[in-house]
Coordinates of C-alpha atoms in Angstrom, one line a residue:
Chain A
M1 CA 0.0 0.2 0.0
N2 CA 1.7 3.5 -0.6
G3 CA 1.2 6.7 0.8
L4 CA -1.1 7.9 -1.2
E5 CA -3.5 4.9 -0.4
L6 CA -3.0 5.7 3.2
F7 CA -3.5 9.1 2.2
A8 CA -7.1 8.6 0.5
I9 CA -7.6 5.7 3.4
R10 CA -7.3 8.7 6.0
V11 CA -9.4 11.2 4.9
S12 CA -12.1 8.8 3.6
H13 CA -11.7 7.4 7.4
Y14 CA -12.7 11.2 8.8
Y15 CA -15.5 11.5 6.0
D16 CA -17.0 8.3 7.7
V17 CA -16.3 8.3 11.4
F18 CA -16.8 12.4 11.7
Q19 CA -20.1 12.2 9.2
L20 CA -18.5 14.8 7.3
K21 CA -21.2 14.4 4.8
K22 CA -24.0 15.6 7.0
I23 CA -22.3 18.8 8.5
I24 CA -21.1 19.7 5.0
R25 CA -25.1 18.9 4.1
L26 CA -25.9 21.6 7.0
F27 CA -23.3 24.4 5.7
L28 CA -24.6 24.3 2.6
C29 CA -28.3 24.6 4.1
L30 CA -27.1 27.1 5.5
V31 CA -25.0 29.3 3.1
I32 CA -28.5 29.0 0.6
L33 CA -30.8 31.0 3.7
W34 CA -28.0 32.9 4.3
I35 CA -27.9 34.0 0.4
A36 CA -31.7 33.5 -0.1
G37 CA -32.4 36.0 3.4
S38 CA -29.7 38.9 2.2
V39 CA -31.6 38.2 -1.4
Y40 CA -34.7 38.7 0.0
I41 CA -34.2 41.6 2.8
Y42 CA -32.1 43.5 0.0
L43 CA -35.3 43.8 -2.0
T44 CA -38.1 44.4 0.2
E45 CA -36.1 47.2 2.6
S46 CA -33.5 49.2 -0.2
L47 CA -35.0 48.6 -3.0
Y48 CA -38.3 49.8 -1.4
F49 CA -36.9 52.8 -0.4
D50 CA -34.9 54.3 -2.9
I51 CA -38.3 53.5 -4.9
F52 CA -40.6 54.8 -2.0
S53 CA -38.7 57.6 -0.8
S54 CA -36.4 60.2 -1.5
P55 CA -32.6 59.5 -0.9
G56 CA -31.3 60.1 2.6
A57 CA -34.8 59.5 3.5
D58 CA -34.4 57.3 6.4
P59 CA -31.0 57.6 8.2
E60 CA -31.6 54.5 10.1
L61 CA -32.0 52.3 6.9
R62 CA -29.4 49.8 8.0
F63 CA -30.0 47.3 5.0
A64 CA -28.7 49.6 1.9
S65 CA -26.1 47.9 0.1
Y66 CA -26.4 44.6 -0.4
G67 CA -23.1 44.0 1.5
D68 CA -24.9 45.7 5.0
C69 CA -28.0 42.7 4.0
M70 CA -25.7 39.7 4.4
W71 CA -24.1 41.0 7.6
G72 CA -28.0 41.9 9.0
I73 CA -29.2 38.1 8.0
L74 CA -26.1 36.5 9.7
V75 CA -27.0 38.3 12.6
Y76 CA -30.4 36.9 12.1
L77 CA -29.5 33.4 12.1
F78 CA -26.6 33.0 15.0
S79 CA -27.8 36.1 17.6
G80 CA -31.8 37.1 16.1
F81 CA -32.5 41.2 16.2
E82 CA -30.3 44.0 17.5
S83 CA -29.2 46.5 15.1
Y84 CA -30.7 45.2 12.1
I85 CA -33.8 45.6 12.2
P86 CA -36.6 45.6 9.3
K87 CA -38.8 48.4 8.6
T88 CA -40.8 46.8 6.0
N89 CA -43.7 44.5 6.5
A90 CA -42.8 42.2 3.6
G91 CA -39.2 42.2 5.5
R92 CA -40.1 42.3 9.4
A93 CA -42.5 38.8 8.1
G94 CA -39.6 37.4 5.8
A95 CA -37.4 38.2 9.2
V96 CA -39.2 36.1 11.4
V97 CA -39.3 33.0 8.7
F98 CA -35.8 33.7 8.5
M99 CA -34.6 33.4 12.4
V100 CA -37.0 30.3 12.9
F101 CA -35.0 27.9 10.2
G102 CA -32.1 29.8 10.8
V103 CA -32.3 28.9 14.8
G104 CA -33.0 25.4 13.5
V105 CA -29.9 24.7 11.2
I106 CA -27.5 26.8 13.2
G107 CA -28.6 24.7 16.5
L108 CA -28.3 21.0 14.0
F109 CA -24.8 22.6 12.6
T110 CA -23.4 23.6 15.8
A111 CA -24.6 20.4 17.7
S112 CA -22.5 18.2 14.7
I113 CA -19.4 20.3 15.8
A114 CA -20.1 19.7 19.8
S115 CA -20.9 15.9 18.4
I116 CA -17.6 15.8 16.5
L117 CA -15.4 17.3 19.9
I118 CA -16.8 14.6 22.8
E119 CA -16.4 11.4 20.1
K120 CA -12.9 12.4 18.9
S121 CA -12.5 12.6 23.2
E122 CA -13.9 9.3 24.0
R123 CA -12.3 7.9 21.0
K124 CA -8.6 8.7 21.9
G125 CA -6.8 5.1 22.5
A126 CA -9.4 3.8 20.1
V127 CA -9.0 1.4 16.8
R128 CA -10.3 3.9 13.9
R129 CA -13.6 2.2 12.0
K130 CA -12.1 0.6 8.4
P131 CA -13.6 2.9 6.0
E132 CA -16.0 1.2 3.7
T133 CA -15.2 3.1 0.7
I134 CA -11.8 2.0 0.2
G135 CA -10.9 -2.0 -0.5
F136 CA -8.1 -3.5 1.7
K137 CA -5.8 -6.3 -0.2
D138 CA -3.1 -9.1 1.1
H139 CA -4.1 -7.7 5.0
L140 CA -4.3 -9.5 8.4
V141 CA -7.8 -9.9 9.7
I142 CA -8.3 -11.0 12.9
F143 CA -11.6 -12.1 14.8
G144 CA -12.1 -11.0 18.0
W145 CA -10.4 -8.8 20.2
S146 CA -8.6 -9.3 23.2
P147 CA -4.9 -9.4 25.1
S148 CA -4.3 -12.0 23.1
A149 CA -4.8 -10.4 19.7
G150 CA -2.5 -7.4 20.9
R151 CA 0.3 -9.7 21.7
I152 CA 0.1 -11.3 18.9
L153 CA 0.4 -7.9 16.5
Q154 CA 3.0 -6.9 18.6
T155 CA 4.6 -10.2 17.6
L156 CA 4.2 -9.7 14.2
Y157 CA 5.5 -6.4 14.1
D158 CA 8.5 -7.7 15.9
S159 CA 8.7 -9.9 13.3
G160 CA 9.7 -7.3 10.5
L161 CA 7.4 -9.1 8.3
Y162 CA 4.1 -7.5 8.7
R163 CA 5.4 -3.8 9.1
G164 CA 3.2 -1.4 6.9
I165 CA 0.2 -4.2 6.2
P166 CA -3.1 -3.4 7.8
A167 CA -5.0 -5.2 10.5
V168 CA -8.8 -5.6 10.3
I169 CA -10.4 -6.4 13.5
I170 CA -13.7 -7.8 13.5
D171 CA -15.7 -7.6 16.9
E172 CA -19.2 -6.8 17.8
R173 CA -18.0 -4.2 20.1
D174 CA -18.7 -0.8 19.3
I175 CA -15.2 0.3 19.5
I176 CA -12.0 -1.2 20.6
F177 CA -9.3 -0.4 22.4
P178 CA -5.6 -1.6 21.4
P179 CA -2.3 -1.5 24.2
S180 CA -1.1 2.1 24.6
D181 CA 2.1 0.7 24.2
L182 CA 1.1 -1.4 20.5
K183 CA 3.6 -0.6 17.6
W184 CA 1.7 -1.5 14.4
G185 CA 0.3 1.3 13.3
N186 CA -2.8 0.6 10.3
I187 CA -4.9 -0.7 13.0
Y188 CA -9.1 -0.4 12.0
H189 CA -12.5 -1.9 13.0
V190 CA -15.3 -3.1 11.9
S191 CA -18.2 -3.7 13.8
G192 CA -21.0 -6.4 13.6
P193 CA -21.7 -9.6 13.8
Y194 CA -19.4 -12.6 13.2
N195 CA -20.8 -14.9 11.1
K196 CA -23.0 -12.5 8.6
R197 CA -22.0 -12.1 5.1
E198 CA -21.7 -8.3 5.4
T199 CA -19.6 -7.8 8.1
L200 CA -17.2 -10.2 6.7
E201 CA -17.2 -8.0 3.4
R202 CA -16.2 -4.8 4.5
A203 CA -13.8 -6.5 6.3
D204 CA -12.5 -7.1 2.7
I205 CA -12.1 -11.0 3.3
R206 CA -11.4 -12.4 0.2
Y207 CA -8.7 -10.4 -0.5
S208 CA -6.5 -10.9 3.3
R209 CA -3.4 -12.2 3.2
Q210 CA -4.3 -14.2 6.6
V211 CA -7.2 -14.9 9.0
L212 CA -6.7 -15.2 13.2
V213 CA -9.7 -16.1 14.7
L214 CA -8.9 -15.7 18.4
E215 CA -11.0 -17.2 21.1
S216 CA -12.0 -14.5 23.1
E217 CA -11.0 -14.0 27.1
S218 CA -14.4 -15.0 29.0
A219 CA -17.0 -15.8 26.4
D220 CA -18.7 -19.4 26.9
R221 CA -19.4 -20.6 23.7
A222 CA -16.5 -19.5 22.0
N223 CA -15.9 -22.0 19.9
S224 CA -19.1 -21.4 18.9
R225 CA -18.5 -18.5 17.4
A226 CA -14.9 -19.9 16.3
L227 CA -16.5 -22.4 14.4
T228 CA -19.3 -20.0 12.7
A229 CA -16.9 -17.3 12.4
C230 CA -14.7 -19.8 10.0
Y231 CA -17.6 -21.4 8.4
A232 CA -18.6 -18.0 7.3
I233 CA -15.4 -17.1 6.0
K234 CA -14.6 -20.3 3.7
N235 CA -18.4 -20.0 2.4
I236 CA -17.3 -15.9 1.2
Y237 CA -13.8 -17.2 0.5
E238 CA -12.7 -21.0 0.5
N239 CA -9.2 -20.5 -0.6
S240 CA -8.2 -18.1 2.9
K241 CA -6.2 -18.4 5.3
I242 CA -7.4 -19.0 8.8
T243 CA -5.6 -20.0 11.5
V244 CA -8.0 -20.1 14.6
F245 CA -7.1 -20.2 18.6
I246 CA -8.7 -22.2 20.7
K247 CA -8.8 -21.8 24.6
S248 CA -10.4 -25.4 25.2
K249 CA -11.5 -28.5 22.9
E250 CA -14.9 -28.8 22.8
K251 CA -15.9 -28.8 18.6
I252 CA -12.0 -29.1 17.5
E253 CA -13.1 -31.6 14.6
L254 CA -16.0 -29.1 13.3
I255 CA -13.3 -26.5 13.6
R256 CA -10.7 -28.3 11.6
R257 CA -13.0 -28.8 9.1
Y258 CA -12.9 -25.0 8.2
A259 CA -9.6 -23.6 9.1
D260 CA -6.5 -24.7 7.8
E261 CA -4.7 -24.2 11.0
V262 CA -6.5 -25.0 14.7
I263 CA -4.0 -23.9 17.6
S264 CA -5.4 -25.2 20.7
L265 CA -4.2 -24.4 24.2
P266 CA -4.9 -27.4 26.2
D267 CA -3.0 -29.4 23.8
I268 CA 0.2 -27.7 24.1
Q269 CA -0.1 -26.8 27.9
A270 CA 0.1 -30.1 28.6
R271 CA 2.8 -31.3 26.0
A272 CA 4.7 -28.5 27.7
V273 CA 5.1 -28.9 31.0
S274 CA 6.1 -32.8 30.3
Q275 CA 8.7 -31.5 28.2
S276 CA 10.1 -29.1 30.6
V277 CA 10.5 -32.2 33.0
I278 CA 11.5 -34.4 30.5
T279 CA 14.4 -32.1 28.8
R280 CA 15.1 -28.9 31.0
G281 CA 15.7 -25.9 29.1
A282 CA 13.1 -27.7 26.3
M283 CA 10.8 -25.0 26.7
K284 CA 13.3 -22.0 26.8
T285 CA 14.5 -23.2 23.5
L286 CA 11.3 -23.4 22.2
S287 CA 10.4 -19.7 23.2
V288 CA 13.6 -18.3 21.4
L289 CA 12.7 -20.6 18.8
L290 CA 9.0 -18.4 18.1
E291 CA 11.2 -15.8 19.0
A292 CA 10.5 -14.3 15.2
S293 CA 12.5 -11.3 13.8
R294 CA 13.9 -10.0 10.9
S295 CA 17.3 -11.9 11.0
S296 CA 15.7 -14.9 12.6
P297 CA 12.7 -15.4 11.3
G298 CA 12.8 -18.9 13.0
I299 CA 11.6 -22.0 11.2
R300 CA 10.3 -21.6 8.4
L301 CA 9.0 -23.2 4.8
S302 CA 11.2 -23.1 1.4
E303 CA 11.6 -23.5 -2.4
I304 CA 14.6 -26.5 -2.9
G305 CA 16.7 -24.8 -4.7
R306 CA 17.3 -26.2 -8.4
D307 CA 21.3 -27.1 -7.2
M308 CA 20.0 -29.2 -4.3
M309 CA 17.6 -30.9 -6.5
G310 CA 18.3 -35.1 -7.0
M311 CA 20.4 -34.7 -4.1
H312 CA 19.9 -36.8 -1.1
Y313 CA 18.4 -34.9 2.4
S314 CA 21.6 -36.1 4.1
L315 CA 24.0 -34.5 1.8
A316 CA 21.3 -31.3 1.4
K317 CA 21.7 -30.5 5.1
S318 CA 25.7 -30.3 4.8
Y319 CA 25.0 -28.3 1.2
G320 CA 22.5 -26.1 2.9
Y321 CA 24.4 -24.7 6.1
T322 CA 27.8 -24.5 4.0
E323 CA 26.3 -22.5 1.4
N324 CA 23.5 -20.6 3.3
N325 CA 23.7 -20.7 7.0
S326 CA 20.1 -23.0 6.7
I327 CA 19.9 -25.7 9.3
I328 CA 17.7 -28.1 7.6
L329 CA 15.4 -29.6 10.0
G330 CA 13.3 -31.7 7.3
L331 CA 11.0 -32.1 4.6
F332 CA 7.1 -30.7 3.7
E333 CA 5.6 -33.3 1.7
T334 CA 3.0 -30.9 -0.6
E335 CA 0.5 -33.5 -1.7
K336 CA -0.1 -35.0 1.4
K337 CA 0.8 -32.0 3.0
R338 CA 3.2 -34.1 5.9
Y339 CA 5.9 -32.8 7.9
I340 CA 8.6 -35.2 7.9
I341 CA 11.3 -33.5 10.5
N342 CA 14.4 -35.3 10.5
P343 CA 13.4 -38.5 7.4
A344 CA 15.5 -41.3 8.9
D345 CA 15.7 -43.1 5.3
D346 CA 17.7 -40.1 3.5
P347 CA 15.2 -39.2 0.5
V348 CA 15.8 -37.8 -2.6
L349 CA 14.8 -34.5 -2.7
S350 CA 12.4 -33.8 -5.4
E351 CA 9.7 -31.1 -6.3
K352 CA 7.5 -33.3 -4.3
Y353 CA 9.6 -31.6 -1.0
R354 CA 9.9 -28.0 0.6
L355 CA 12.5 -27.7 3.0
I356 CA 11.9 -26.7 6.3
I357 CA 15.1 -25.2 7.4
L358 CA 15.7 -22.8 10.4
Chain B
M1 CA 3.1 -45.9 48.8
D2 CA 7.0 -46.8 48.5
S3 CA 8.8 -44.9 51.1
C4 CA 11.8 -45.2 49.7
L5 CA 11.0 -43.3 46.4
N6 CA 14.0 -41.6 45.1
S7 CA 14.8 -39.2 41.8
H8 CA 10.8 -39.2 40.8
I9 CA 8.2 -36.8 40.2
V10 CA 5.4 -35.0 42.7
I11 CA 2.6 -33.6 40.8
C12 CA 0.7 -31.3 42.5
N13 CA -3.2 -30.1 41.7
W14 CA -5.2 -32.4 39.1
N15 CA -6.5 -31.1 36.3
D16 CA -7.6 -32.0 32.1
K17 CA -3.7 -31.8 31.3
G18 CA -2.7 -34.5 33.7
D19 CA -4.0 -37.6 31.5
T20 CA -1.2 -36.1 28.8
I21 CA 1.1 -35.2 31.1
I22 CA 1.5 -39.5 32.4
K23 CA 1.1 -40.3 29.0
E24 CA 4.2 -38.2 27.9
L25 CA 6.5 -38.3 30.9
H26 CA 6.0 -42.3 30.7
S27 CA 6.0 -42.9 26.5
N28 CA 8.4 -45.5 25.3
V29 CA 10.4 -43.1 24.2
H30 CA 11.8 -42.6 27.9
R31 CA 14.4 -46.0 28.4
N32 CA 14.3 -44.5 32.3
K33 CA 10.5 -43.9 33.7
K34 CA 10.1 -42.1 36.6
P35 CA 7.3 -43.0 39.3
I36 CA 5.0 -40.4 39.6
V37 CA 3.5 -39.5 42.6
I38 CA -0.2 -37.3 41.9
I39 CA -1.1 -35.3 45.2
T40 CA -4.5 -34.5 44.4
R41 CA -7.9 -33.4 47.1
D42 CA -9.7 -35.1 44.6
P43 CA -8.2 -38.6 43.9
Q44 CA -11.7 -39.6 42.0
S45 CA -10.6 -37.4 39.5
V46 CA -7.7 -39.2 38.4
P47 CA -8.9 -41.7 36.2
S48 CA -7.6 -45.1 36.9
S49 CA -5.9 -46.6 33.8
T50 CA -4.5 -50.6 33.7
E51 CA -2.5 -48.2 30.5
E52 CA 0.7 -49.3 30.7
E53 CA 1.7 -45.2 30.8
Y54 CA -0.2 -45.6 34.6
Q55 CA 1.8 -48.3 36.4
K56 CA 4.6 -46.8 38.7
V57 CA 1.7 -44.1 39.2
F58 CA 0.9 -43.7 43.4
I59 CA -2.2 -40.7 44.2
I60 CA -2.0 -39.0 47.8
S61 CA -5.1 -37.8 49.0
G62 CA -4.5 -34.5 50.4
D63 CA -3.7 -30.3 49.9
P64 CA -0.4 -30.0 48.2
S65 CA 0.1 -27.1 49.9
D66 CA 0.7 -28.7 53.3
E67 CA 4.5 -29.3 54.1
K68 CA 3.3 -33.1 55.5
I69 CA 1.9 -33.8 52.9
L70 CA 4.7 -33.0 50.6
R71 CA 6.9 -35.2 53.0
R72 CA 4.7 -37.9 52.3
A73 CA 5.2 -37.8 48.9
S74 CA 9.1 -37.8 49.7
L75 CA 9.2 -34.5 47.9
D76 CA 12.9 -33.9 49.4
T77 CA 14.0 -36.3 46.8
A78 CA 12.2 -36.4 44.2
D79 CA 13.7 -34.7 41.1
S80 CA 10.7 -32.5 39.5
A81 CA 7.6 -31.1 41.1
I82 CA 4.7 -30.1 38.6
V83 CA 2.2 -28.0 40.1
L84 CA -0.6 -27.7 37.9
S85 CA -3.7 -25.2 38.1
D86 CA -6.4 -25.4 40.3
F87 CA -9.2 -24.4 38.3
E88 CA -11.8 -24.7 41.2
R89 CA -10.3 -21.6 42.7
G90 CA -11.2 -19.5 40.0
E91 CA -9.1 -16.0 39.4
Y92 CA -7.3 -17.8 42.5
A93 CA -5.8 -20.5 41.0
D94 CA -2.3 -18.9 40.0
A95 CA -1.9 -17.6 43.9
Y96 CA -2.9 -21.6 45.1
S97 CA 0.0 -22.4 42.2
I98 CA 1.8 -19.8 44.0
I99 CA 1.3 -21.4 48.0
I100 CA 2.6 -24.4 46.6
A101 CA 5.5 -23.7 45.0
L102 CA 6.7 -21.7 47.7
A103 CA 6.1 -24.7 50.0
I104 CA 8.2 -27.2 47.6
E105 CA 11.3 -24.7 47.5
T106 CA 10.7 -24.6 51.4
I107 CA 11.3 -28.5 51.8
N108 CA 13.5 -28.9 49.0
S109 CA 15.2 -26.8 47.0
D110 CA 17.1 -28.4 44.5
V111 CA 14.0 -29.9 43.3
H112 CA 13.4 -28.4 39.1
T113 CA 10.2 -27.4 39.8
V114 CA 7.3 -26.5 37.3
V115 CA 5.1 -23.9 37.5
E116 CA 1.3 -23.7 34.8
L117 CA 0.3 -20.4 34.9
Q118 CA -2.6 -19.1 33.8
K119 CA -2.3 -15.4 33.5
S120 CA 0.7 -13.7 32.4
R121 CA 0.5 -11.1 34.3
N122 CA 1.2 -13.0 37.5
K123 CA 4.9 -13.9 35.9
I124 CA 6.0 -11.0 38.1
H125 CA 4.8 -12.4 41.7
F126 CA 7.1 -15.7 41.1
K127 CA 10.4 -13.5 39.9
N128 CA 11.2 -13.8 44.4
S129 CA 10.6 -17.9 44.3
H130 CA 13.1 -20.0 43.3
V131 CA 10.8 -22.1 40.5
D132 CA 12.7 -23.2 37.8
E133 CA 10.4 -22.9 34.9
I134 CA 6.9 -21.4 34.7
I135 CA 4.7 -22.9 31.8
C136 CA 2.7 -19.7 30.2
V137 CA 0.8 -21.5 27.4
E138 CA -1.0 -18.5 26.3
E139 CA 2.3 -16.3 25.5
I140 CA 3.8 -19.2 24.0
T141 CA 0.0 -20.3 21.7
E142 CA 0.3 -15.9 21.0
K143 CA 3.7 -16.4 19.8
L144 CA 2.7 -19.6 17.3
V145 CA -0.1 -18.1 16.2
A146 CA 1.7 -14.8 15.1
Q147 CA 4.6 -17.6 13.6
S148 CA 1.6 -19.4 11.7
A149 CA 0.4 -15.8 10.4
I150 CA 3.9 -15.9 9.1
S151 CA 4.2 -19.2 7.8
H152 CA 1.0 -21.2 7.5
G153 CA 1.5 -25.1 8.8
I154 CA 4.3 -24.5 11.2
S155 CA 2.2 -24.8 14.4
S156 CA 2.5 -28.3 13.9
I157 CA 6.4 -28.5 13.4
Y158 CA 6.2 -27.3 17.0
L159 CA 3.1 -28.9 18.1
H160 CA 5.5 -32.2 16.8
L161 CA 9.0 -30.8 18.8
L162 CA 6.5 -31.4 21.9
S163 CA 5.6 -34.6 21.3
A164 CA 7.2 -37.5 22.9
T165 CA 6.1 -40.3 21.2
L166 CA 9.0 -43.4 19.6
D167 CA 7.9 -42.1 16.3
T168 CA 8.7 -38.1 16.9
N169 CA 11.8 -35.5 17.5
E170 CA 12.3 -33.9 20.1
I171 CA 14.3 -31.5 21.1
Y172 CA 16.8 -32.8 23.6
I173 CA 19.8 -30.9 25.7
I174 CA 23.1 -32.6 26.4
P175 CA 26.5 -31.8 27.7
V176 CA 29.2 -30.7 24.6
P177 CA 31.2 -34.4 24.7
R178 CA 34.7 -33.8 25.3
H179 CA 36.1 -34.5 21.7
F180 CA 33.8 -31.1 20.8
C181 CA 35.5 -28.7 23.8
G182 CA 37.7 -26.2 22.0
L183 CA 35.6 -25.9 18.1
S184 CA 33.4 -23.5 17.3
F185 CA 29.9 -24.1 16.7
R186 CA 30.1 -23.5 12.9
G187 CA 32.8 -26.7 13.4
A188 CA 31.0 -28.8 15.2
M189 CA 28.2 -28.5 13.2
K190 CA 30.8 -29.8 10.6
R191 CA 31.6 -32.6 12.7
V192 CA 28.1 -33.7 13.2
L193 CA 27.2 -33.5 9.8
S194 CA 30.0 -35.5 7.9
D195 CA 29.4 -38.2 11.0
K196 CA 26.0 -38.5 9.2
A197 CA 24.5 -37.9 12.9
E198 CA 21.1 -39.2 13.7
F199 CA 20.6 -35.8 15.4
I200 CA 20.1 -32.5 14.1
L201 CA 22.1 -29.7 16.0
I202 CA 20.5 -26.3 15.9
G203 CA 22.5 -24.8 18.7
Y204 CA 23.9 -24.5 22.0
M205 CA 23.1 -23.2 25.8
S206 CA 26.4 -20.8 26.8
G207 CA 26.1 -19.3 30.5
G208 CA 22.3 -19.5 30.9
Q209 CA 21.7 -18.1 27.4
I210 CA 20.9 -20.2 24.2
Y211 CA 22.0 -19.3 21.4
I212 CA 19.7 -20.9 17.8
N213 CA 22.3 -21.5 14.4
P214 CA 24.6 -18.1 15.3
A215 CA 25.5 -16.3 12.2
K216 CA 28.6 -17.2 10.9
D217 CA 30.3 -13.6 12.9
E218 CA 28.6 -15.2 15.6
S219 CA 29.7 -18.5 15.9
G220 CA 33.3 -17.6 17.3
H221 CA 32.4 -18.7 21.0
E222 CA 34.4 -21.8 21.5
L223 CA 32.9 -24.4 22.7
K224 CA 34.0 -25.4 26.5
E225 CA 33.1 -27.9 29.4
G226 CA 29.9 -26.8 31.2
D227 CA 28.3 -25.2 28.0
R228 CA 25.4 -28.0 26.5
L229 CA 24.0 -28.7 22.5
I230 CA 20.7 -28.1 22.1
T231 CA 19.6 -31.5 19.2
I232 CA 16.5 -32.3 17.5
A233 CA 16.4 -36.1 17.6
Y234 CA 13.9 -39.8 17.8
S235 CA 15.9 -40.2 21.1
C236 CA 18.1 -38.4 23.7
P237 CA 21.6 -38.1 21.3
E238 CA 24.7 -40.2 22.9
F239 CA 28.1 -39.9 21.1
E240 CA 30.2 -42.1 20.4
K241 CA 33.6 -41.9 22.7
K242 CA 36.0 -40.2 20.5
G243 CA 39.4 -39.0 21.5

């Protein structure tokens, strides 16, 4: 996303969030009322005296020029009669009509400005709403805001691989507040139910790079929500990449049908505890492995280079380390979607594999 | 219960993760299966399984924060202690775990204590205790979710490394063999690769710090006695005695 697009998003955001459309309409009404009033008063007051009186007959006449009329009507609209009082009956009748309309329009206008100021102070620190007029591409979508979501965004930001990419949070709440120390700048919010097509479309789900469905901290029915969200997303866009993070194993098999990756907290918790007893320091190592950064992106998949095609796995390990300082941990069989760590049978590298490297 | 228990594992409290922990600790991948003593206020919740993994598993009914109960579990001769969360305590589950951990460390400060924590914000309360490892899976899992956003499907590799079975690899941290002392990590790696070892060397531990695949310019550190090698293998690697 370039700077111009980001500027357009920002403008569009203010247009949507601060109801600029309504304010512009009210302002136009006010201008029309002002011009119409000035013309009317000019015709009824100034021309009347020009026709029926000799020049200088009424030294107190305040509507002698069109400029005076415009100033007079502006005073009527904002503060009512003061020194500018029409002398003719038609002028007085018109002035009353303009004042009644003026009070209404001015009231609405000032109230809108006040509401913007109040809303702005209330929204301080809140995530901006995603503008409906601008479409996002290759962005990150997160279902459900929680402290976990904030920490995940921070980890992704630190990895350097998601910098400059917008994150769209889908949450049923009207306003969400990210932690103040979160460095991720482009966070937008789409408010609405998870399972509604309209909500998902507003988040441009079909053009997203990755969708993360996170179980909220307090909801008991959270896995039902995760399941509904996955089902709705796949219905709209079958190729979307969904990772689900759940804190209980309820409905896990159903969720697996629709999600590409399911990370279940109980599975990891039990294994982590036993691993830390079996091998002291194993969990620390795992934690270091998971600390993704620009210089050390952790475990990742890589295509097999032409120079390595046809090599035995054991030879490729030496070659990969000597040439690229990469430790080859195993192979990913693309057709079967199977990860083979440290294969014992020393397979020959071919196009059906990808390398798992560190 | 056998009163001469030695180098055993004490599990304080029981929850839904207990079963997996027993199965992982008594998996066939381990040659030396350590006896396990479970201390729980609700012994009925522990499955009375006849499975192989549940052999050498003993249950003591009582409060795991009670010193007498901990001594009955021969904590003073235990190798490791695991403190699981007591979910019945709700918001105070972590607070109860802290009390148990302090009781354990008072009786035997040498025991390797692992505590399961619910909320990462409570980590600070363990600062002054001598707990060896605090498992706050919330943190690890969040990092895992972030990793999966970077590289799709990667979480299954980490889960694979966490499973202790005969057909999966695990992380093993082993002392640096004598004939590796004086070598740089790069030198050690080349030696392992040329020997076509059955394990994968991924890094080393020195002075409590972990170094995973150090870059060429950072790998000048010479491995010495007391350092440890970090490996991935199907079972704990053993080096042939050389030099």
